[in-house]
């Protein structure tokens, strides 16, 4: 009787020392042996566990013996407590999948950035895998810019963030766009902090409008008004720049709150009005081109960036209703400089005075001696040229 009790006690002790396992458990074990088709694992249970090759993450051309060795510790999933032959049926694949989903859940909660490689292109996006779990990147989340051809991403490694996670539906959605947006925000903030009036910066022409060109100076667009594209007169920005041009511009003014930045392509140091009084003097007769006709007069370009006004009264000796009665745009004309004001950037011109011939002053001759006045007294040596 005592032997029977002691035997029962011993069996109870053995039983209590063994793990209690159930279907669906994920447990750790130690590899006992590896063969071509299965792995035997000690899981601390009354019987050993068996992992068939089909339940191990292995490629068809690979051998189990090359991947697992005796004494290796391995995590497994319990498929069946009794496989019908007294062994516990295990799956390394399933255990790894559960661990992967658990890891993905953590990544989703912490919004951690991860790197993935695009494996395939499908309708509406691309496919990748994270630790064996299939994930989808919609086309709209591949970039902050429009993506014309999804195939250009195939095989590329991208840094992404998980934007949707649903384990029960096996759904994982990733985005590269959200990362680029955050990076763009940082770049913009750094740009605004670095802006200074008069600072020279590099940029790319992104858009042309009739009033000016928009230039991207690092994630933020600034406007170069037509008047700031060149020292000469500009009707349309396409006369000076094209979309895609890399340019260097000067910061004129900026307002972070309104997101407005005013730029200049022309260099303020090269202002042709600098020292203008030294280039053009009152009384000089120079040649220019009519560039604009107004009701009150005509603007004549003397050189690039320098224009003067010919008032309607200074166009000709006749009384005309409007400048276009005598002038056309692009006419080349000679003008006399009446006044130069470099401070206010104004030059007054006259066409009629530039055309006038010198007059002979006859006031010095006394009318009482008119009868005695000879041609030689009036014209002097000029008559000699006729003989």
CSV table of N, CA and C in Angstrom, one decimal, residues 198-258:
chain,number,residue,atom,x,y,z
A,198,UNK,N,17.4,91.4,-47.5
A,198,UNK,CA,18.7,91.6,-48.3
A,198,UNK,C,19.5,90.4,-48.4
A,199,UNK,N,19.1,89.3,-47.8
A,199,UNK,CA,19.8,88.0,-47.9
A,199,UNK,C,19.7,87.4,-49.3
A,200,UNK,N,20.8,86.9,-49.8
A,200,UNK,CA,20.7,86.2,-51.1
A,200,UNK,C,20.5,84.7,-50.9
A,201,UNK,N,19.5,84.1,-51.6
A,201,UNK,CA,19.2,82.7,-51.4
A,201,UNK,C,19.0,82.1,-52.8
A,202,UNK,N,19.2,80.7,-52.8
A,202,UNK,CA,19.0,80.0,-54.1
A,202,UNK,C,17.6,79.5,-54.1
A,203,UNK,N,17.0,79.3,-55.3
A,203,UNK,CA,15.7,78.8,-55.5
A,203,UNK,C,15.4,78.3,-56.9
A,204,UNK,N,14.2,77.8,-57.0
A,204,UNK,CA,13.8,77.2,-58.3
A,204,UNK,C,12.5,77.8,-58.7
A,205,UNK,N,12.4,78.3,-60.0
A,205,UNK,CA,11.2,78.9,-60.5
A,205,UNK,C,10.1,77.8,-60.6
A,206,UNK,N,9.0,77.9,-59.9
A,206,UNK,CA,7.9,76.9,-59.9
A,206,UNK,C,6.7,77.3,-60.8
A,207,UNK,N,6.4,78.6,-60.8
A,207,UNK,CA,5.2,79.0,-61.5
A,207,UNK,C,5.3,80.4,-62.0
A,208,UNK,N,4.7,80.7,-63.2
A,208,UNK,CA,4.7,82.0,-63.8
A,208,UNK,C,3.3,82.5,-63.9
A,209,UNK,N,3.1,83.8,-63.4
A,209,UNK,CA,1.9,84.5,-63.6
A,209,UNK,C,2.1,85.7,-64.3
A,210,UNK,N,1.1,86.4,-64.8
A,210,UNK,CA,1.3,87.6,-65.6
A,210,UNK,C,2.0,88.7,-64.8
A,211,UNK,N,1.9,88.7,-63.5
A,211,UNK,CA,2.4,89.7,-62.6
A,211,UNK,C,3.8,89.4,-62.1
A,212,UNK,N,4.2,88.1,-62.2
A,212,UNK,CA,5.5,87.8,-61.7
A,212,UNK,C,5.8,86.3,-61.6
A,213,UNK,N,6.9,85.9,-61.0
A,213,UNK,CA,7.3,84.5,-61.0
A,213,UNK,C,7.4,84.0,-59.5
A,214,UNK,N,6.9,82.8,-59.2
A,214,UNK,CA,7.0,82.2,-57.9
A,214,UNK,C,8.2,81.3,-57.8
A,215,UNK,N,9.0,81.6,-56.8
A,215,UNK,CA,10.3,80.9,-56.7
A,215,UNK,C,10.3,80.1,-55.4
A,216,UNK,N,10.6,78.8,-55.5
A,216,UNK,CA,10.7,77.9,-54.3
A,216,UNK,C,12.1,78.1,-53.7
A,217,UNK,N,12.2,78.6,-52.5
A,217,UNK,CA,13.5,78.9,-51.9
A,217,UNK,C,13.8,77.9,-50.7
A,218,UNK,N,13.1,76.7,-50.8
A,218,UNK,CA,13.4,75.7,-49.8
A,218,UNK,C,12.2,75.2,-49.1
A,219,UNK,N,11.1,75.0,-49.9
A,219,UNK,CA,9.8,74.5,-49.3
A,219,UNK,C,8.8,75.6,-49.1
A,220,UNK,N,9.2,76.9,-49.4
A,220,UNK,CA,8.3,78.0,-49.3
A,220,UNK,C,8.5,78.8,-50.6
A,221,UNK,N,7.4,79.2,-51.2
A,221,UNK,CA,7.4,80.0,-52.4
A,221,UNK,C,7.4,81.5,-52.1
A,222,UNK,N,8.2,82.2,-52.8
A,222,UNK,CA,8.2,83.7,-52.7
A,222,UNK,C,7.9,84.2,-54.1
A,223,UNK,N,7.4,85.5,-54.1
A,223,UNK,CA,7.1,86.1,-55.4
A,223,UNK,C,8.1,87.1,-55.8
A,224,UNK,N,8.5,87.0,-57.0
A,224,UNK,CA,9.4,88.0,-57.7
A,224,UNK,C,8.5,88.7,-58.6
A,225,UNK,N,8.1,89.9,-58.2
A,225,UNK,CA,7.2,90.7,-59.1
A,225,UNK,C,7.9,91.1,-60.4
A,226,UNK,N,7.2,91.4,-61.4
A,226,UNK,CA,7.8,91.7,-62.7
A,226,UNK,C,8.8,92.9,-62.6
A,227,UNK,N,8.4,93.8,-61.7
A,227,UNK,CA,9.3,95.0,-61.5
A,227,UNK,C,10.6,94.6,-60.8
A,228,UNK,N,10.7,93.4,-60.2
A,228,UNK,CA,11.9,93.0,-59.5
A,228,UNK,C,12.6,91.9,-60.3
A,229,UNK,N,12.2,91.6,-61.5
A,229,UNK,CA,12.9,90.6,-62.3
A,229,UNK,C,14.1,91.2,-63.0
A,230,UNK,N,14.0,92.4,-63.4
A,230,UNK,CA,15.0,93.0,-64.2
A,230,UNK,C,15.0,94.5,-64.0
A,231,UNK,N,16.1,95.2,-64.3
A,231,UNK,CA,16.1,96.7,-64.2
A,231,UNK,C,15.4,97.3,-65.4
A,232,UNK,N,15.2,96.4,-66.5
A,232,UNK,CA,14.5,96.9,-67.6
A,232,UNK,C,13.0,96.6,-67.4
A,233,UNK,N,12.2,97.1,-68.4
A,233,UNK,CA,10.8,96.9,-68.3
A,233,UNK,C,10.4,95.5,-68.7
A,234,UNK,N,9.6,94.8,-67.9
A,234,UNK,CA,9.2,93.4,-68.1
A,234,UNK,C,7.7,93.3,-68.2
A,235,UNK,N,7.2,92.8,-69.3
A,235,UNK,CA,5.7,92.7,-69.5
A,235,UNK,C,5.2,91.4,-68.9
A,236,UNK,N,6.0,90.3,-69.1
A,236,UNK,CA,5.7,89.0,-68.6
A,236,UNK,C,7.0,88.3,-68.1
A,237,UNK,N,6.9,87.6,-67.0
A,237,UNK,CA,8.1,86.9,-66.4
A,237,UNK,C,8.8,86.0,-67.4
A,238,UNK,N,8.1,85.4,-68.3
A,238,UNK,CA,8.7,84.5,-69.3
A,238,UNK,C,9.8,85.2,-70.1
A,239,UNK,N,9.8,86.5,-70.1
A,239,UNK,CA,10.8,87.2,-70.9
A,239,UNK,C,12.2,87.1,-70.2
A,240,UNK,N,12.1,86.7,-68.9
A,240,UNK,CA,13.4,86.7,-68.1
A,240,UNK,C,13.7,85.3,-67.6
A,241,UNK,N,12.6,84.5,-67.1
A,241,UNK,CA,12.9,83.2,-66.5
A,241,UNK,C,11.9,82.2,-67.1
A,242,UNK,N,12.2,80.9,-66.8
A,242,UNK,CA,11.3,79.8,-67.2
A,242,UNK,C,11.1,78.9,-66.1
A,243,UNK,N,10.0,78.1,-66.1
A,243,UNK,CA,9.7,77.2,-65.0
A,243,UNK,C,10.9,76.1,-64.9
A,244,UNK,N,11.4,75.9,-63.7
A,244,UNK,CA,12.5,74.9,-63.5
A,244,UNK,C,13.8,75.6,-63.5
A,245,UNK,N,13.9,76.9,-63.8
A,245,UNK,CA,15.2,77.6,-63.7
A,245,UNK,C,15.7,77.7,-62.3
A,246,UNK,N,17.0,77.4,-62.1
A,246,UNK,CA,17.6,77.6,-60.8
A,246,UNK,C,18.1,79.0,-60.7
A,247,UNK,N,17.7,79.8,-59.7
A,247,UNK,CA,18.1,81.2,-59.7
A,247,UNK,C,18.6,81.6,-58.3
A,248,UNK,N,19.2,82.7,-58.2
A,248,UNK,CA,19.6,83.3,-57.0
A,248,UNK,C,18.8,84.6,-56.8
A,249,UNK,N,18.1,84.8,-55.7
A,249,UNK,CA,17.2,85.9,-55.5
A,249,UNK,C,17.6,86.6,-54.1
A,250,UNK,N,17.1,87.8,-54.0
A,250,UNK,CA,17.3,88.6,-52.8
A,250,UNK,C,16.0,88.7,-52.1
A,251,UNK,N,16.0,88.6,-50.8
A,251,UNK,CA,14.8,88.7,-49.9
A,251,UNK,C,14.6,90.2,-49.7
A,252,UNK,N,13.4,90.7,-50.2
A,252,UNK,CA,13.1,92.1,-50.0
A,252,UNK,C,12.3,92.3,-48.7
A,253,UNK,N,11.3,91.4,-48.5
A,253,UNK,CA,10.4,91.5,-47.4
A,253,UNK,C,9.7,90.2,-47.1
A,254,UNK,N,9.3,89.9,-45.9
A,254,UNK,CA,8.6,88.7,-45.6
A,254,UNK,C,7.7,88.8,-44.4
A,255,UNK,N,6.7,88.0,-44.3
A,255,UNK,CA,5.7,88.0,-43.2
A,255,UNK,C,5.3,86.6,-43.0
A,256,UNK,N,5.8,86.0,-41.9
A,256,UNK,CA,5.6,84.6,-41.6
A,256,UNK,C,4.1,84.3,-41.3
A,257,UNK,N,3.4,85.3,-40.7
A,257,UNK,CA,2.0,85.1,-40.3
A,257,UNK,C,1.1,84.9,-41.5
A,258,UNK,N,1.4,85.7,-42.6
A,258,UNK,CA,0.6,85.6,-43.8
A,258,UNK,C,1.2,84.7,-44.8
